[in-house]
Amino acid sequence: MKKKVIALFAFLALVVMAVYAATGSVYVTPTGKKYHERNCRTLTRSKTVTELTIEQAKAKGYEPCKVCNPVPKSE
């Protein structure tokens, strides 16, 4: 039974990672110059965040945050 539960959790973790990889969403603030993962600690006080794809963020001149280090999911 334990092995089945562990296998189920491993499968669910893979599904969540695949969904995240498919969306490739990052978040930016109106005044910032970096893009972040949603759970980045540097966004905790931000009242307004905008969701973009990594490609959109790069095209607008944003750079990756050095704290959460979001990377393109194709890499």
CSV table of N, CA and C in Angstrom, one decimal:
chain,number,residue,atom,x,y,z
A,1,MET,N,0.8,-1.2,0.0
A,1,MET,CA,0.0,0.0,0.0
A,1,MET,C,0.9,1.3,0.0
A,2,LYS,N,1.9,1.3,0.8
A,2,LYS,CA,2.8,2.4,0.9
A,2,LYS,C,3.4,2.7,-0.5
A,3,LYS,N,3.8,1.7,-1.2
A,3,LYS,CA,4.4,1.9,-2.5
A,3,LYS,C,3.5,2.5,-3.5
A,4,LYS,N,2.2,2.1,-3.4
A,4,LYS,CA,1.2,2.7,-4.3
A,4,LYS,C,0.9,4.2,-4.0
A,5,VAL,N,0.9,4.5,-2.7
A,5,VAL,CA,0.8,5.9,-2.3
A,5,VAL,C,1.9,6.8,-2.8
A,6,ILE,N,3.1,6.2,-2.6
A,6,ILE,CA,4.3,7.0,-3.0
A,6,ILE,C,4.3,7.1,-4.5
A,7,ALA,N,4.0,6.1,-5.2
A,7,ALA,CA,3.9,6.2,-6.7
A,7,ALA,C,2.9,7.2,-7.1
A,8,LEU,N,1.7,7.2,-6.5
A,8,LEU,CA,0.7,8.2,-6.8
A,8,LEU,C,1.2,9.6,-6.6
A,9,PHE,N,1.8,9.9,-5.5
A,9,PHE,CA,2.4,11.2,-5.2
A,9,PHE,C,3.5,11.6,-6.2
A,10,ALA,N,4.3,10.7,-6.6
A,10,ALA,CA,5.3,10.9,-7.6
A,10,ALA,C,4.7,11.3,-8.9
A,11,PHE,N,3.6,10.5,-9.3
A,11,PHE,CA,2.9,10.8,-10.5
A,11,PHE,C,2.3,12.2,-10.5
A,12,LEU,N,1.6,12.5,-9.4
A,12,LEU,CA,1.0,13.8,-9.3
A,12,LEU,C,2.0,15.0,-9.3
A,13,ALA,N,3.2,14.8,-8.7
A,13,ALA,CA,4.2,15.8,-8.8
A,13,ALA,C,4.7,16.0,-10.2
A,14,LEU,N,4.8,14.9,-11.0
A,14,LEU,CA,5.2,15.0,-12.4
A,14,LEU,C,4.2,15.7,-13.2
A,15,VAL,N,2.9,15.5,-12.9
A,15,VAL,CA,1.8,16.2,-13.6
A,15,VAL,C,1.9,17.7,-13.4
A,16,VAL,N,2.0,18.0,-12.1
A,16,VAL,CA,2.1,19.4,-11.7
A,16,VAL,C,3.3,20.1,-12.4
A,17,MET,N,4.4,19.4,-12.4
A,17,MET,CA,5.6,20.0,-13.1
A,17,MET,C,5.4,20.1,-14.6
A,18,ALA,N,4.7,19.2,-15.2
A,18,ALA,CA,4.4,19.2,-16.6
A,18,ALA,C,3.5,20.4,-17.0
A,19,VAL,N,2.5,20.6,-16.1
A,19,VAL,CA,1.5,21.7,-16.4
A,19,VAL,C,2.3,23.0,-16.2
A,20,TYR,N,3.1,23.2,-15.2
A,20,TYR,CA,3.9,24.4,-15.1
A,20,TYR,C,4.8,24.6,-16.2
A,21,ALA,N,5.5,23.5,-16.7
A,21,ALA,CA,6.4,23.6,-17.8
A,21,ALA,C,5.6,24.1,-19.1
A,22,ALA,N,4.4,23.6,-19.3
A,22,ALA,CA,3.6,23.9,-20.4
A,22,ALA,C,3.2,25.4,-20.4
A,23,THR,N,2.9,26.0,-19.3
A,23,THR,CA,2.5,27.4,-19.2
A,23,THR,C,3.7,28.3,-19.3
A,24,GLY,N,4.8,28.0,-18.6
A,24,GLY,CA,6.0,28.8,-18.6
A,24,GLY,C,5.7,30.2,-18.1
A,25,SER,N,4.8,30.4,-17.2
A,25,SER,CA,4.5,31.7,-16.7
A,25,SER,C,5.5,32.2,-15.7
A,26,VAL,N,5.7,33.5,-15.8
A,26,VAL,CA,6.5,34.3,-14.9
A,26,VAL,C,5.7,35.5,-14.5
A,27,TYR,N,6.2,36.2,-13.5
A,27,TYR,CA,5.5,37.4,-13.0
A,27,TYR,C,6.4,38.6,-12.9
A,28,VAL,N,5.8,39.7,-13.2
A,28,VAL,CA,6.6,41.0,-13.1
A,28,VAL,C,5.7,42.0,-12.3
A,29,THR,N,6.4,43.0,-11.8
A,29,THR,CA,5.8,44.1,-11.1
A,29,THR,C,5.8,45.3,-12.0
A,30,PRO,N,5.0,46.3,-11.8
A,30,PRO,CA,4.9,47.5,-12.7
A,30,PRO,C,6.2,48.3,-12.7
A,31,THR,N,7.0,48.3,-11.6
A,31,THR,CA,8.2,49.1,-11.5
A,31,THR,C,9.5,48.3,-11.5
A,32,GLY,N,9.4,47.0,-11.5
A,32,GLY,CA,10.5,46.1,-11.5
A,32,GLY,C,11.2,45.9,-12.8
A,33,LYS,N,12.4,45.3,-12.8
A,33,LYS,CA,13.2,45.1,-14.0
A,33,LYS,C,13.4,43.6,-14.1
A,34,LYS,N,12.9,42.8,-13.2
A,34,LYS,CA,13.1,41.3,-13.2
A,34,LYS,C,11.8,40.6,-13.3
A,35,TYR,N,11.9,39.3,-13.8
A,35,TYR,CA,10.8,38.4,-13.8
A,35,TYR,C,11.0,37.3,-12.8
A,36,HIS,N,9.9,36.8,-12.2
A,36,HIS,CA,9.9,36.0,-11.0
A,36,HIS,C,9.0,34.8,-11.2
A,37,GLU,N,9.3,33.7,-10.4
A,37,GLU,CA,8.3,32.6,-10.2
A,37,GLU,C,7.2,33.2,-9.3
A,38,ARG,N,6.1,32.6,-9.3
A,38,ARG,CA,5.0,33.1,-8.5
A,38,ARG,C,5.3,33.1,-7.0
A,39,ASN,N,6.0,32.1,-6.5
A,39,ASN,CA,6.2,32.0,-5.1
A,39,ASN,C,7.5,32.7,-4.6
A,40,CYS,N,8.1,33.5,-5.5
A,40,CYS,CA,9.4,34.2,-5.1
A,40,CYS,C,9.1,35.1,-3.9
A,41,ARG,N,10.1,35.1,-3.0
A,41,ARG,CA,9.9,35.9,-1.7
A,41,ARG,C,10.0,37.4,-2.0
A,42,THR,N,10.6,37.7,-3.1
A,42,THR,CA,10.7,39.2,-3.4
A,42,THR,C,9.4,39.8,-3.9
A,43,LEU,N,8.4,39.0,-4.2
A,43,LEU,CA,7.1,39.5,-4.6
A,43,LEU,C,6.1,39.6,-3.4
A,44,THR,N,6.5,39.2,-2.2
A,44,THR,CA,5.6,39.2,-1.1
A,44,THR,C,4.9,40.5,-0.8
A,45,ARG,N,5.6,41.6,-1.0
A,45,ARG,CA,4.9,42.9,-0.7
A,45,ARG,C,4.4,43.6,-1.9
A,46,SER,N,4.5,42.9,-3.1
A,46,SER,CA,4.0,43.5,-4.3
A,46,SER,C,2.4,43.4,-4.3
A,47,LYS,N,1.8,44.5,-4.5
A,47,LYS,CA,0.3,44.5,-4.6
A,47,LYS,C,-0.2,44.2,-6.0
A,48,THR,N,0.6,44.5,-7.0
A,48,THR,CA,0.2,44.2,-8.4
A,48,THR,C,1.3,43.5,-9.1
A,49,VAL,N,0.9,42.3,-9.6
A,49,VAL,CA,1.9,41.5,-10.4
A,49,VAL,C,1.2,41.2,-11.7
A,50,THR,N,1.9,41.0,-12.8
A,50,THR,CA,1.4,40.7,-14.1
A,50,THR,C,2.0,39.4,-14.5
A,51,GLU,N,1.2,38.5,-15.0
A,51,GLU,CA,1.6,37.2,-15.5
A,51,GLU,C,2.0,37.3,-17.0
A,52,LEU,N,3.2,36.9,-17.3
A,52,LEU,CA,3.7,36.8,-18.7
A,52,LEU,C,4.3,35.5,-19.0
A,53,THR,N,4.6,35.2,-20.3
A,53,THR,CA,5.4,34.1,-20.6
A,53,THR,C,6.9,34.6,-20.5
A,54,ILE,N,7.8,33.6,-20.3
A,54,ILE,CA,9.2,34.0,-20.2
A,54,ILE,C,9.6,34.8,-21.5
A,55,GLU,N,9.1,34.3,-22.7
A,55,GLU,CA,9.4,35.0,-23.9
A,55,GLU,C,9.0,36.4,-23.9
A,56,GLN,N,7.7,36.7,-23.4
A,56,GLN,CA,7.2,38.0,-23.4
A,56,GLN,C,8.0,38.9,-22.4
A,57,ALA,N,8.4,38.3,-21.3
A,57,ALA,CA,9.2,39.1,-20.3
A,57,ALA,C,10.5,39.5,-20.9
A,58,LYS,N,11.2,38.6,-21.6
A,58,LYS,CA,12.5,38.9,-22.2
A,58,LYS,C,12.3,39.9,-23.3
A,59,ALA,N,11.3,39.8,-24.1
A,59,ALA,CA,11.0,40.8,-25.1
A,59,ALA,C,10.8,42.2,-24.6
A,60,LYS,N,10.3,42.3,-23.4
A,60,LYS,CA,10.0,43.6,-22.8
A,60,LYS,C,11.2,44.1,-22.0
A,61,GLY,N,12.3,43.3,-22.0
A,61,GLY,CA,13.5,43.8,-21.4
A,61,GLY,C,13.7,43.3,-19.9
A,62,TYR,N,12.8,42.5,-19.4
A,62,TYR,CA,13.0,42.0,-18.1
A,62,TYR,C,14.1,40.9,-18.0
A,63,GLU,N,14.8,40.8,-16.9
A,63,GLU,CA,15.8,39.8,-16.7
A,63,GLU,C,15.4,38.9,-15.6
A,64,PRO,N,15.9,37.7,-15.5
A,64,PRO,CA,15.5,36.7,-14.4
A,64,PRO,C,15.9,37.2,-13.1
A,65,CYS,N,15.1,36.9,-12.1
A,65,CYS,CA,15.4,37.2,-10.7
A,65,CYS,C,16.5,36.3,-10.2
A,66,LYS,N,17.4,36.9,-9.4
A,66,LYS,CA,18.5,36.1,-8.9
A,66,LYS,C,18.2,35.3,-7.7
A,67,VAL,N,17.0,35.6,-7.1
A,67,VAL,CA,16.6,34.8,-5.9
A,67,VAL,C,15.8,33.5,-6.3
A,68,CYS,N,14.8,33.6,-7.2
A,68,CYS,CA,14.1,32.4,-7.6
A,68,CYS,C,14.6,31.8,-8.9
A,69,ASN,N,15.3,32.6,-9.7
A,69,ASN,CA,16.0,32.1,-10.9
A,69,ASN,C,15.1,31.3,-11.8
A,70,PRO,N,14.0,31.9,-12.3
A,70,PRO,CA,13.1,31.2,-13.2
A,70,PRO,C,13.9,30.9,-14.6
A,71,VAL,N,13.8,29.7,-15.0
A,71,VAL,CA,14.5,29.4,-16.3
A,71,VAL,C,13.4,28.9,-17.3
A,72,PRO,N,13.7,29.1,-18.6
A,72,PRO,CA,12.8,28.6,-19.6
A,72,PRO,C,12.6,27.1,-19.4
A,73,LYS,N,11.4,26.6,-19.5
A,73,LYS,CA,11.2,25.1,-19.3
A,73,LYS,C,11.7,24.3,-20.4
A,74,SER,N,12.1,24.9,-21.5
A,74,SER,CA,12.7,24.1,-22.6
A,74,SER,C,14.2,23.8,-22.4
A,75,GLU,N,14.8,24.5,-21.4
A,75,GLU,CA,16.2,24.3,-21.1
A,75,GLU,C,16.4,23.1,-20.2
